[in-house]
Amino acid sequence: MSITVADLISFEQIRAVLTVSKTDLPDKVMQDFGIQDDLLIDLTSWFPSFADTTDELVAVKLRVYTKLFCAATIARTAPIFVLSRITVDDKTSERSSSESYLYLHEMLLSKAVAMKKQILSDIGSGISSYEELSLVSVNKPYRDVITEARQ
């Protein structure tokens, strides 16, 4: 049995983890993210022979890892495409909550790292000495551009 990246990725599961609809996050957007390439680079860096996996439990854990890793990767950019409609008096605007999705990114990535450690333990590989590092920048304006006037 040969496992490919396409076998591991399920756009429906990624959307379910992020709790967004197909309208908010269509398949085309996820394909344009190049999430398959990110996953392939990540998997081959710590499990080069993942495609040759014959152990069913390891294959299931790989699918769980993939779901978490891809959802975490996309969650970093969620404030760009997931907007909330806000109405104040007679004015309506759409904006995002960057803090909640950054928290979601960190939580999903930590679960993915835990699953990676389980997989490495299952295949008998020592956990390599690496540090998971995620850099995210948040730009918060000094004023609310929707409700506060310029000075």
XYZ file of N, CA and C in Angstrom:
453
model
N 0.850 -1.177 0.000
C 0.000 0.000 0.000
C 0.888 1.231 0.000
N 0.661 2.094 -0.943
C 1.430 3.328 -1.030
C 0.518 4.507 -0.725
N 0.928 5.329 0.235
C 0.135 6.472 0.653
C 0.668 7.722 -0.034
N -0.228 8.505 -0.613
C 0.170 9.775 -1.212
C -0.378 10.913 -0.347
N 0.136 12.104 -0.585
C -0.342 13.279 0.142
C -1.829 13.489 -0.129
N -2.248 13.235 -1.356
C -3.668 13.388 -1.704
C -4.547 12.428 -0.899
N -4.017 11.238 -0.574
C -4.771 10.293 0.249
C -4.953 10.798 1.678
N -4.007 11.593 2.139
C -4.028 12.047 3.525
C -4.910 13.282 3.735
N -4.984 14.156 2.743
C -5.684 15.437 2.904
C -7.171 15.287 2.602
N -7.977 15.808 3.507
C -9.422 15.888 3.305
C -9.846 17.327 3.582
N -10.254 18.034 2.540
C -10.663 19.423 2.707
C -11.875 19.539 3.631
N -12.760 18.539 3.594
C -13.935 18.565 4.460
C -13.524 18.506 5.928
N -12.546 17.664 6.251
C -12.087 17.560 7.636
C -11.379 18.835 8.088
N -10.608 19.441 7.195
C -9.922 20.693 7.538
C -10.954 21.770 7.848
N -11.987 21.871 7.008
C -13.048 22.851 7.264
C -13.771 22.546 8.580
N -13.999 21.274 8.870
C -14.685 20.900 10.113
C -13.860 21.296 11.333
N -12.562 21.093 11.270
C -11.699 21.470 12.383
C -11.718 22.987 12.587
N -11.718 23.731 11.497
C -11.732 25.194 11.576
C -13.139 25.752 11.800
N -14.134 24.905 11.746
C -15.552 25.272 11.878
C -15.936 26.387 10.902
N -15.573 26.196 9.646
C -15.986 27.118 8.587
C -16.728 26.322 7.522
N -17.513 27.019 6.740
C -18.290 26.359 5.700
C -17.509 26.325 4.391
N -18.047 25.575 3.445
C -17.443 25.514 2.119
C -17.544 26.865 1.419
N -18.527 27.680 1.805
C -18.656 29.025 1.246
C -17.505 29.909 1.714
N -17.164 29.828 3.025
C -16.069 30.632 3.574
C -14.702 30.149 3.099
N -14.568 28.849 2.911
C -13.276 28.274 2.554
C -13.475 27.198 1.479
N -13.613 27.616 0.214
C -13.822 26.641 -0.865
C -12.568 25.801 -1.140
N -12.784 24.654 -1.785
C -11.672 23.769 -2.145
C -10.605 24.516 -2.951
N -11.042 25.360 -3.874
C -10.104 26.098 -4.743
C -9.146 26.954 -3.917
N -9.647 27.577 -2.850
C -8.793 28.406 -1.991
C -7.738 27.536 -1.311
N -8.155 26.379 -0.797
C -7.185 25.502 -0.130
C -6.166 24.953 -1.124
N -6.603 24.668 -2.348
C -5.657 24.222 -3.369
C -4.676 25.332 -3.691
N -5.180 26.579 -3.751
C -4.313 27.713 -4.051
C -3.321 27.998 -2.924
N -3.667 27.604 -1.693
C -2.736 27.746 -0.580
C -1.478 26.905 -0.814
N -1.600 25.846 -1.598
C -0.483 24.931 -1.788
C -0.253 24.080 -0.560
N -1.322 23.794 0.154
C -1.216 23.041 1.402
C -0.610 21.654 1.177
N -0.837 21.073 -0.007
C -0.254 19.763 -0.305
C 1.272 19.842 -0.307
N 1.809 20.933 -0.866
C 3.265 21.095 -0.902
C 3.838 21.282 0.493
N 3.148 22.104 1.307
C 3.601 22.312 2.688
C 3.629 20.991 3.444
N 2.577 20.204 3.268
C 2.495 18.923 3.963
C 3.584 17.967 3.487
N 3.805 17.890 2.190
C 4.828 16.988 1.651
C 6.216 17.353 2.179
N 6.527 18.628 2.191
C 7.836 19.073 2.710
C 7.963 18.726 4.185
N 6.899 18.966 4.946
C 6.941 18.662 6.378
C 7.094 17.163 6.623
N 6.259 16.355 5.971
C 6.305 14.907 6.196
C 7.657 14.307 5.820
N 8.185 14.707 4.683
C 9.462 14.111 4.260
C 10.627 14.573 5.124
N 10.458 15.670 5.856
C 11.541 16.123 6.735
C 11.692 15.252 7.979
N 10.596 14.640 8.444
C 10.699 13.823 9.655
C 10.260 12.369 9.454
N 9.619 12.052 8.325
C 9.187 10.682 8.040
C 9.308 10.449 6.536
N 10.554 10.340 6.028
C 10.765 10.246 4.580
C 10.065 9.054 3.920
N 9.835 7.987 4.661
C 9.232 6.790 4.066
C 7.739 6.677 4.386
N 7.064 7.803 4.611
C 5.645 7.753 4.982
C 4.800 7.054 3.912
N 5.197 7.170 2.657
C 4.418 6.578 1.557
C 4.418 5.054 1.610
N 5.414 4.473 2.256
C 5.531 3.016 2.319
C 4.934 2.419 3.588
N 4.199 3.207 4.337
C 3.622 2.738 5.601
C 2.621 1.612 5.356
N 2.796 0.515 6.079
C 1.870 -0.619 5.977
C 1.054 -0.787 7.251
N 1.511 -0.191 8.340
C 0.807 -0.279 9.617
C -0.445 0.610 9.564
N -1.617 -0.006 9.752
C -2.886 0.738 9.651
C -3.004 1.815 10.721
N -2.528 1.530 11.934
C -2.602 2.520 13.010
C -1.744 3.741 12.692
N -0.572 3.520 12.141
C 0.296 4.634 11.748
C -0.363 5.429 10.619
N -1.024 4.748 9.697
C -1.716 5.441 8.602
C -2.846 6.322 9.139
N -3.572 5.811 10.129
C -4.646 6.613 10.741
C -4.052 7.822 11.452
N -2.969 7.604 12.180
C -2.325 8.730 12.879
C -1.768 9.747 11.891
N -1.299 9.283 10.742
C -0.841 10.213 9.701
C -1.992 11.071 9.193
N -3.168 10.477 9.033
C -4.335 11.260 8.587
C -4.741 12.287 9.638
N -4.684 11.897 10.913
C -5.002 12.846 11.992
C -3.958 13.964 12.022
N -2.683 13.590 11.913
C -1.620 14.603 11.882
C -1.840 15.572 10.716
N -2.174 15.032 9.550
C -2.389 15.854 8.359
C -3.524 16.839 8.579
N -4.629 16.349 9.128
C -5.788 17.206 9.391
C -5.395 18.356 10.320
N -4.677 18.051 11.394
C -4.279 19.079 12.363
C -3.255 20.040 11.774
N -2.251 19.505 11.083
C -1.197 20.343 10.496
C -1.781 21.301 9.452
N -2.619 20.778 8.568
C -3.204 21.617 7.506
C -4.150 22.660 8.084
N -4.968 22.262 9.057
C -5.887 23.221 9.677
C -5.103 24.314 10.403
N -4.014 23.940 11.075
C -3.185 24.944 11.770
C -2.543 25.894 10.768
N -2.072 25.359 9.660
C -1.444 26.192 8.633
C -2.447 27.188 8.059
N -3.643 26.728 7.787
C -4.668 27.611 7.221
C -5.197 28.579 8.275
N -5.258 28.160 9.541
C -5.776 29.031 10.607
C -4.946 30.301 10.763
N -3.660 30.237 10.414
C -2.834 31.453 10.492
C -3.374 32.557 9.607
N -4.016 32.181 8.503
C -4.526 33.183 7.575
C -6.039 33.353 7.675
N -6.682 32.670 8.612
C -8.141 32.723 8.729
C -8.696 34.134 8.898
N -8.047 35.037 9.626
C -8.617 36.382 9.736
C -8.789 37.081 8.392
N -8.122 36.607 7.373
C -8.242 37.212 6.049
C -9.554 36.796 5.387
N -9.962 35.538 5.576
C -11.132 35.068 4.837
C -12.368 34.795 5.697
N -12.232 34.784 7.016
C -13.395 34.568 7.872
C -13.754 35.901 8.519
N -14.860 36.464 8.096
C -15.290 37.772 8.580
C -16.611 37.659 9.334
N -16.776 38.523 10.311
C -18.030 38.601 11.049
C -18.717 39.904 10.680
N -20.008 39.843 10.512
C -20.780 41.046 10.195
C -21.128 41.743 11.509
N -20.793 43.016 11.601
C -21.038 43.812 12.798
C -21.880 45.017 12.405
N -22.951 45.251 13.145
C -23.816 46.399 12.876
C -23.832 47.299 14.100
N -23.482 48.561 13.899
C -23.535 49.571 14.946
C -24.437 50.683 14.426
N -25.543 50.888 15.131
C -26.565 51.841 14.685
C -27.001 51.464 13.275
N -26.754 52.327 12.313
C -27.170 52.026 10.945
C -25.989 51.641 10.048
N -24.821 51.486 10.646
C -23.623 51.137 9.876
C -23.296 49.666 10.044
N -23.002 49.028 8.943
C -22.653 47.607 8.953
C -21.252 47.432 8.385
N -20.478 46.585 9.039
C -19.133 46.303 8.533
C -18.818 44.835 8.765
N -17.773 44.389 8.116
C -17.295 43.024 8.317
C -15.861 43.104 8.794
N -15.567 42.353 9.819
C -14.195 42.300 10.320
C -13.925 40.920 10.901
N -12.681 40.670 11.199
C -12.321 39.349 11.708
C -11.783 39.456 13.119
N -11.726 38.324 13.761
C -11.155 38.231 15.096
C -9.836 37.488 14.977
N -8.751 38.226 14.871
C -7.455 37.584 14.649
C -6.989 36.787 15.863
N -7.324 37.247 17.064
C -6.839 36.557 18.258
C -7.373 35.134 18.355
N -8.653 34.927 18.051
C -9.220 33.591 18.196
C -8.586 32.609 17.214
N -8.311 33.047 15.990
C -7.711 32.128 15.028
C -6.228 31.907 15.294
N -5.539 32.893 15.866
C -4.142 32.669 16.242
C -4.070 31.658 17.384
N -5.011 31.755 18.320
C -5.079 30.767 19.391
C -5.355 29.387 18.805
N -6.302 29.320 17.866
C -6.630 28.053 17.225
C -5.416 27.478 16.503
N -4.664 28.334 15.818
C -3.446 27.894 15.135
C -2.483 27.253 16.129
N -2.236 27.926 17.248
C -1.294 27.407 18.243
C -1.782 26.092 18.839
N -3.078 26.005 19.138
C -3.626 24.793 19.728
C -3.533 23.614 18.754
N -3.917 23.851 17.501
C -3.868 22.777 16.505
C -2.437 22.334 16.228
N -1.524 23.287 16.163
C -0.121 22.935 15.914
C 0.456 22.126 17.070
N 0.097 22.463 18.300
C 0.607 21.685 19.435
C 0.044 20.263 19.411
N -1.227 20.099 18.997
C -1.794 18.754 18.868
C -1.116 17.988 17.730
N -0.788 18.683 16.651
C -0.096 18.034 15.533
C 1.295 17.565 15.969
N 1.991 18.378 16.745
C 3.323 17.993 17.228
C 3.220 16.771 18.143
N 2.198 16.736 18.995
C 1.998 15.567 19.869
C 1.735 14.313 19.034
N 0.942 14.452 17.974
C 0.668 13.310 17.098
C 1.936 12.893 16.360
N 2.744 13.857 15.947
C 4.014 13.544 15.273
C 4.900 12.716 16.193
N 4.959 13.091 17.464
C 5.783 12.347 18.422
C 5.270 10.920 18.584
N 3.943 10.743 18.585
C 3.374 9.393 18.677
C 3.749 8.559 17.459
N 3.678 9.167 16.280
C 4.020 8.448 15.047
C 5.489 8.042 15.068
N 6.344 8.973 15.453
C 7.776 8.662 15.508
C 8.048 7.544 16.514
N 7.326 7.550 17.615
C 7.471 6.481 18.603
C 6.980 5.143 18.024
N 5.858 5.175 17.297
C 5.299 3.957 16.709
C 6.212 3.337 15.654
N 6.889 4.165 14.886
C 7.755 3.630 13.828
C 9.154 3.329 14.344
N 9.380 3.606 15.635
C 10.661 3.277 16.240
C 11.760 4.267 15.940
N 11.398 5.424 15.515
C 12.401 6.451 15.234
C 12.547 7.327 16.462
N 13.767 7.642 16.784
C 13.993 8.583 17.873
C 13.520 9.957 17.451
N 12.996 10.684 18.386
C 12.522 12.025 18.054
C 13.737 12.899 17.793
N 13.749 13.466 16.610
C 14.888 14.285 16.225
C 14.938 15.542 17.071
N 16.118 16.088 17.170
C 16.288 17.298 17.974
C 15.971 18.514 17.124
N 14.758 18.944 17.235
C 14.333 20.137 16.516
C 13.357 20.893 17.401
N 13.221 22.138 17.124
C 12.267 22.974 17.829
C 11.191 23.401 16.852
N 9.942 23.293 17.263
C 8.850 23.812 16.460
C 8.810 25.319 16.687
N 8.842 26.076 15.622
C 8.836 27.522 15.731
C 7.785 28.074 14.790
N 6.942 28.901 15.329
C 5.899 29.517 14.524
C 5.927 31.015 14.778
N 6.119 31.772 13.716
C 6.161 33.219 13.844
C 4.918 33.813 13.197
N 4.198 34.572 13.972
C 3.003 35.227 13.466
C 3.030 36.665 13.962
N 2.708 37.566 13.089
C 2.677 38.975 13.455
C 1.242 39.476 13.365
N 0.859 40.278 14.326
C -0.477 40.863 14.328
C -0.315 42.372 14.333
N -0.985 43.029 13.402
C -0.947 44.476 13.317
C -2.257 45.013 13.857
N -2.178 45.733 14.975
C -3.377 46.311 15.566
C -3.291 47.834 15.439
N -4.216 48.428 14.706
C -4.189 49.882 14.561
C -4.479 50.561 15.894
N -4.000 51.781 16.043
C -4.198 52.508 17.293
C -5.628 53.007 17.451
N -6.387 52.978 16.369
C -7.791 53.378 16.426
C -8.623 52.384 15.632
N -9.902 52.324 15.942
C -10.827 51.491 15.196
C -11.187 52.232 13.907
N -10.748 51.727 12.776
C -10.926 52.430 11.509
C -12.389 52.501 11.069
N -13.237 51.700 11.663
C -14.647 51.700 11.292
C -15.434 52.755 12.087
N -15.181 52.824 13.389
C -16.026 53.671 14.229
C -15.358 54.963 14.682
N -14.030 55.089 14.549
C -13.345 56.299 15.014
C -12.834 57.097 13.831
N -13.067 58.384 13.894
C -12.627 59.277 12.810
C -11.130 59.544 12.913
N -10.559 59.952 11.786
C -9.150 60.351 11.772
C -8.998 61.656 12.504
N -7.814 61.877 13.029
C -7.561 63.141 13.735
C -6.640 64.039 12.955
